[in-house]
C-alpha positions as a Python dict, from the first residue, in 0.01 Angstrom:
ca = {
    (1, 'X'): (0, 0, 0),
    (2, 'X'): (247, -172, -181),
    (3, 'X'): (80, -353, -480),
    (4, 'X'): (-236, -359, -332),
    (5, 'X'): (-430, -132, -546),
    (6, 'X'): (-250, -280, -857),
    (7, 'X'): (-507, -525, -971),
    (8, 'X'): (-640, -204, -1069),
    (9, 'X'): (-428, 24, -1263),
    (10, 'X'): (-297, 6, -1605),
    (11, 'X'): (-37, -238, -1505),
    (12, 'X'): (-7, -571, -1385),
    (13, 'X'): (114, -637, -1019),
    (14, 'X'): (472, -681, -989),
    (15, 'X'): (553, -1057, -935),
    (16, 'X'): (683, -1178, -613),
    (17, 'X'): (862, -1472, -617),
    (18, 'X'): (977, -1435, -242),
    (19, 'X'): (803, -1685, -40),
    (20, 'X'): (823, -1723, 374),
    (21, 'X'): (1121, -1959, 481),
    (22, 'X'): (876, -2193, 656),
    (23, 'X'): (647, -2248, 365),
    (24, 'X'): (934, -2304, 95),
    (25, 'X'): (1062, -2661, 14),
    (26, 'X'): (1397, -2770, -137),
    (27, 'X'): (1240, -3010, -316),
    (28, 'X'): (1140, -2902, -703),
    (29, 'X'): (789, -2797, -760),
    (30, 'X'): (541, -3052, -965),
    (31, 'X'): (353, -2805, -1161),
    (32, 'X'): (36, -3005, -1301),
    (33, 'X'): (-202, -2791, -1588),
    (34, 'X'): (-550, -2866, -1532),
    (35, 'X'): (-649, -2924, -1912),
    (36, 'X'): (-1004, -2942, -2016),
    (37, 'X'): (-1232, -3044, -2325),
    (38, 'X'): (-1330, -2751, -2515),
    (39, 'X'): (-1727, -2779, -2611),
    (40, 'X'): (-1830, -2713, -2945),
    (41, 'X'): (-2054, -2429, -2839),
    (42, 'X'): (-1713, -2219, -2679),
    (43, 'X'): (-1786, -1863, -2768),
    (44, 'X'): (-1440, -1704, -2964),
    (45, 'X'): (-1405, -1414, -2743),
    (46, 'X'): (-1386, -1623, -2412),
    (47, 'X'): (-1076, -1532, -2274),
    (48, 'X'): (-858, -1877, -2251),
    (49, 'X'): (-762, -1902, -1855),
    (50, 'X'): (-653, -2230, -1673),
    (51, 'X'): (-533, -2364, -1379),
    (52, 'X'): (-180, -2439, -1220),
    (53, 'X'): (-139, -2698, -926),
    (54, 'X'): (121, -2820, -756),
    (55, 'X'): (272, -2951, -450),
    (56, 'X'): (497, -2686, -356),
    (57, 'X'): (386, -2309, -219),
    (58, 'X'): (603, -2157, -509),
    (59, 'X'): (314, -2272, -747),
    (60, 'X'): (134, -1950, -610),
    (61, 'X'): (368, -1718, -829),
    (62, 'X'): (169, -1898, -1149),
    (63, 'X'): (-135, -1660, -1021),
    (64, 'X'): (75, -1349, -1231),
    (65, 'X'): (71, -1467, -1524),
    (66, 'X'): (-219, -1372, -1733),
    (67, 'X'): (-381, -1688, -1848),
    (68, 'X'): (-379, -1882, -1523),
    (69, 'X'): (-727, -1793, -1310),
    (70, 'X'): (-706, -2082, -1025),
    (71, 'X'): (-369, -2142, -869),
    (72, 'X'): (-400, -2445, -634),
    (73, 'X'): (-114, -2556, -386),
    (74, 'X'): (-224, -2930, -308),
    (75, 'X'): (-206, -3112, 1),
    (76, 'X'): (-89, -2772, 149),
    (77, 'X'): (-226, -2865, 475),
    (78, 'X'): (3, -3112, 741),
    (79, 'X'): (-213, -3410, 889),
    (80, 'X'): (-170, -3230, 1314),
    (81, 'X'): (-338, -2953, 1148),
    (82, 'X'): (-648, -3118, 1001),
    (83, 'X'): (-677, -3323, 1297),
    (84, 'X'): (-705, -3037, 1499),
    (85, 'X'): (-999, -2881, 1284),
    (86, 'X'): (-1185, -3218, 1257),
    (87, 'X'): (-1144, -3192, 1606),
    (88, 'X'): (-1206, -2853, 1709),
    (89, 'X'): (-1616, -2902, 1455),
    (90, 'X'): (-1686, -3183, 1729),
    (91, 'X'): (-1650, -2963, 2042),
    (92, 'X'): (-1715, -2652, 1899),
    (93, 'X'): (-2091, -2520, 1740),
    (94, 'X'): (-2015, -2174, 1642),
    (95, 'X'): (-1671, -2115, 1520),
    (96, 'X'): (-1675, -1797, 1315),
    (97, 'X'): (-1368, -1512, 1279),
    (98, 'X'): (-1419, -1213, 1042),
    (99, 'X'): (-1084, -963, 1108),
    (100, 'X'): (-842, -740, 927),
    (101, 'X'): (-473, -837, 1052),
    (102, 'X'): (-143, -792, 1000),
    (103, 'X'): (28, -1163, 1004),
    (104, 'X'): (209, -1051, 1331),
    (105, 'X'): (-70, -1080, 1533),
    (106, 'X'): (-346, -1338, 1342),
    (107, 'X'): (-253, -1589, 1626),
    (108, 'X'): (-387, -1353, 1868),
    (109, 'X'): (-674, -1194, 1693),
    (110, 'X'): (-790, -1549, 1653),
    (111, 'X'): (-797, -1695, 1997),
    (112, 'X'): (-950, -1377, 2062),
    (113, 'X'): (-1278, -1388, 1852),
    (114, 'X'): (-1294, -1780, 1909),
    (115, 'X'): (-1202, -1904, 2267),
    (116, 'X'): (-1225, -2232, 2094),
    (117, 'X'): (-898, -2160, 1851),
    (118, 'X'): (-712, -2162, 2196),
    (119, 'X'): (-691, -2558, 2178),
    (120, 'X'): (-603, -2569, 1781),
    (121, 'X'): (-211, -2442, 1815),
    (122, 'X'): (-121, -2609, 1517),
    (123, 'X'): (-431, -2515, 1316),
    (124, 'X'): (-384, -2124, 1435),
    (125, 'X'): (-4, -2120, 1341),
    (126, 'X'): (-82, -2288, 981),
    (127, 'X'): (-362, -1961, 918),
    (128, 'X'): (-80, -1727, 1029),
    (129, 'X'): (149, -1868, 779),
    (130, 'X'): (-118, -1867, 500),
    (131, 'X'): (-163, -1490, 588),
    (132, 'X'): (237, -1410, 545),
    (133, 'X'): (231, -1618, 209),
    (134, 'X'): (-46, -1397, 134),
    (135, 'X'): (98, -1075, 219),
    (136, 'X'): (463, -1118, 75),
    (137, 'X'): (301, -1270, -249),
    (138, 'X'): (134, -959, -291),
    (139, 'X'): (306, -694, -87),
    (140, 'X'): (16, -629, 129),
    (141, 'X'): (49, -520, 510),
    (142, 'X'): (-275, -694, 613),
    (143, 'X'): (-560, -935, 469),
    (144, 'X'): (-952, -960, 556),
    (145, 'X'): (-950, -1297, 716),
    (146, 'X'): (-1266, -1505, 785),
    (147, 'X'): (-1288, -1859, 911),
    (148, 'X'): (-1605, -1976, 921),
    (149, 'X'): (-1801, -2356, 1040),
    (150, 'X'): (-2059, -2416, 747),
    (151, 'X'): (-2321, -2659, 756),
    (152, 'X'): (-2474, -2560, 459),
    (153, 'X'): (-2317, -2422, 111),
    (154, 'X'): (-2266, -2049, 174),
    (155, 'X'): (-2247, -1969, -209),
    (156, 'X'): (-2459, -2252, -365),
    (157, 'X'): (-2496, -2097, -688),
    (158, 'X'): (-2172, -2048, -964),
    (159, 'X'): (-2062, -1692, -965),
    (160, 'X'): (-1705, -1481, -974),
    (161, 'X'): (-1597, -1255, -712),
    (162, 'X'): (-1526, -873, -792),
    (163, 'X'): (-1200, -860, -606),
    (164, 'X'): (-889, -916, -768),
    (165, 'X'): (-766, -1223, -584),
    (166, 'X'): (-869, -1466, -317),
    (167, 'X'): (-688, -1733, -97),
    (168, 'X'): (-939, -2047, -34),
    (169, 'X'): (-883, -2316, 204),
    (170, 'X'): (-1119, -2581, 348),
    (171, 'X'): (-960, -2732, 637),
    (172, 'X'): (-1218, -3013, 676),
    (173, 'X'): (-1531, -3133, 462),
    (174, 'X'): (-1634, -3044, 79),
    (175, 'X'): (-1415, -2809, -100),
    (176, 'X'): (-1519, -2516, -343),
    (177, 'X'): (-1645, -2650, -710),
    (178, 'X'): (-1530, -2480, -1017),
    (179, 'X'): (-1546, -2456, -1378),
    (180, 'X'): (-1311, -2401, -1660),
    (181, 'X'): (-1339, -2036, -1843),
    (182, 'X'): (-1471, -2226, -2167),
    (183, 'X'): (-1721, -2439, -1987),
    (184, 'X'): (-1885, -2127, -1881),
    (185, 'X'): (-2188, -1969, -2024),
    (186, 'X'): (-2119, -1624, -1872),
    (187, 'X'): (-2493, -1458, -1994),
    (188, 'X'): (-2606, -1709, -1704),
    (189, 'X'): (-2429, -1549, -1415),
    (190, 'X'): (-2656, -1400, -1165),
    (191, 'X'): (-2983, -1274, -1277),
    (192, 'X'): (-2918, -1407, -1589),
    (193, 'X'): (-2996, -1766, -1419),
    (194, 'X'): (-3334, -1618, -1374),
    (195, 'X'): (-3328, -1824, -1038),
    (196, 'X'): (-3311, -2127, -1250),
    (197, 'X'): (-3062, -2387, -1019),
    (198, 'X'): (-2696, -2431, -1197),
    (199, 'X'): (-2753, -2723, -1360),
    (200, 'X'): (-3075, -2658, -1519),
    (201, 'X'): (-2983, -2240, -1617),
    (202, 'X'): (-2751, -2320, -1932),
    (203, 'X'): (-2494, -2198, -1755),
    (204, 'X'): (-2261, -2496, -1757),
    (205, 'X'): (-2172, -2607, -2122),
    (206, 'X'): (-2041, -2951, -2032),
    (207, 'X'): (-2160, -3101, -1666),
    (208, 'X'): (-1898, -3335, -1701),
    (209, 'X'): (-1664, -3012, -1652),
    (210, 'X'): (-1743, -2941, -1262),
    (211, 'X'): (-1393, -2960, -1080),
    (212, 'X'): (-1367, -2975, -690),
    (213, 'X'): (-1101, -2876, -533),
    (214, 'X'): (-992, -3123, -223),
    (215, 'X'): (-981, -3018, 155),
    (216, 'X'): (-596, -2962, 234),
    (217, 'X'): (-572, -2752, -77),
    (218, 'X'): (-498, -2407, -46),
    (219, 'X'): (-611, -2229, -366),
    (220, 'X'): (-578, -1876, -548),
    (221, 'X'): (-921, -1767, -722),
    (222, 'X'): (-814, -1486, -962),
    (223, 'X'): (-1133, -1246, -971),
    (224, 'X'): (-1299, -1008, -1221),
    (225, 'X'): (-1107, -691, -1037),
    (226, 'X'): (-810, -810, -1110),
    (227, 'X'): (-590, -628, -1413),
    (228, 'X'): (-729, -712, -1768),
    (229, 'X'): (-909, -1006, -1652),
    (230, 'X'): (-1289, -885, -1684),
    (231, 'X'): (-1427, -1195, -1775),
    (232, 'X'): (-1200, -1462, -1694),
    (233, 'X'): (-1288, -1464, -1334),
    (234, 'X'): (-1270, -1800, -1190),
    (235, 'X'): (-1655, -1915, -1168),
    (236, 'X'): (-1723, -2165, -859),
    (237, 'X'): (-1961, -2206, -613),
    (238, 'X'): (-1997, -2401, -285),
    (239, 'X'): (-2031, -2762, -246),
    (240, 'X'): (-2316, -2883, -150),
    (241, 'X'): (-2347, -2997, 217),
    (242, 'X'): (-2526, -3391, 340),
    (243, 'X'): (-2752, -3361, 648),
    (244, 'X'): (-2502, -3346, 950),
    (245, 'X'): (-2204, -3265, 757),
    (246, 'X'): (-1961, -2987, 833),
    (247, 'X'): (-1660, -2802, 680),
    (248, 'X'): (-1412, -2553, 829),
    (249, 'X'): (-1324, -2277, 539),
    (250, 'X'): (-1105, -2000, 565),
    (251, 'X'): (-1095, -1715, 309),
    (252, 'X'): (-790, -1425, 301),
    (253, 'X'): (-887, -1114, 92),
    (254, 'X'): (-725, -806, -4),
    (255, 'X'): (-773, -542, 266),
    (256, 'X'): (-812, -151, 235),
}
């Protein structure tokens, strides 16, 4: 399907620079590079990744290129819509939608897992665009989508996802923490922690290196699947949760 299986052949997805009408601005894009102190320890062979953010959609394109890992569109998010999903945590004590969907009918599929969603328009609509960016970015006919009300960190320990790319958005509370590809001690991930917590395993070279994303950010986390990039999977976790605190999160994945 298109350049879905891509990520995984000998050569590198196609770019698509084509972005939907509603999510592209006139206005130039501010690209910012996240740059980062190296620590003395680095090991030679880590491969060098960074980030790309920006205030315009187009900043998604960066994800192509070979040394960018985290490609984060900032403030992505318009105020009605956060509103609504501060809104829709206080009335609401289970909102949870796990689909496959084409972006014709996410509005749909939505309301129809989560009665809820019904009284979020603006909230629904601004998913349904995130899925089309998704698709036309990489020419997919239709995402896993799951949007899920945490109270608690659903992945509270740093680790890289074995898919080659995944959209990330918290529409309320803590967003996802990450680290930079040279802060990372890579021997630590998973058992190699041996179920030491994150800050105590060695996996984190410099502590002062933990980035957060913010909520309103919609972010692309280049994974270990994707072409060539074994390794420079972007390592991040989720943020820890205060008693009583809540956050929305929605995730869009490759499907098939």
């Amino acid at each position: 399907m298109g350049n879905l299986a891509a990520a995984h052949t000998s050569q590198s997805p196609k770019p698509i620079t084509r972005l939907p009408s509603a999510l592209v601005s006139t206005k130039s894009t501010t690209t910012t590079t996240i740059s980062t102190l190296s620590p003395a320890d680095s090991m030679a062979e880590t491969p060098k990744r960074k980030a790309s953010a920006g205030t315009e959609p187009a900043i998604f394109t960066r994800i192509y290129q070979a040394d960018i890992n985290l490609s984060v569109w900032q403030e992505a998010m318009p105020a009605k819509v956060m509103e609504e999903a501060n809104q829709l945590l206080t009335q609401a004590t289970n909102v949870k939608a796990v689909m496959t969907t084409d972006p014709e009918n996410v509005v749909d599929n939505l309301i129809e897992q989560c009665d809820e969603l019904s009284t979020t328009p603006e909230l629904c609509q601004h998913i349904a665009l995130l899925v089309d960016m998704f698709c036309t970015l990489f020419e997919l006919e239709r995402v896993g989508l799951r949007l899920t009300h945490l109270t608690h960190a659903m992945c509270p320990k740093f680790h890289v996802d074995k898919v080659p790319c995944r959209l990330v958005a918290t529409y309320t509370g803590n967003a996802t923490e990450w680290l930079p590809n040279e802060c990372v001690n890579r021997a630590k991930l998973g058992f190699g922690s041996q179920g030491l917590p994150d800050e105590r395993s060695g996996i984190i070279r410099d502590l002062s290196q933990i980035n957060q994303l913010n909520a309103g950010d919609v972010a692309l986390l280049k994974g270990e699947s994707w072409h060539d990039n074994e390794g420079g999977g972007l390592v991040h976790r989720s943020p820890r949760l205060a008693d009583n605190e809540q956050r929305l999160l929605l995730t869009l994945d490759f499907s098939d």
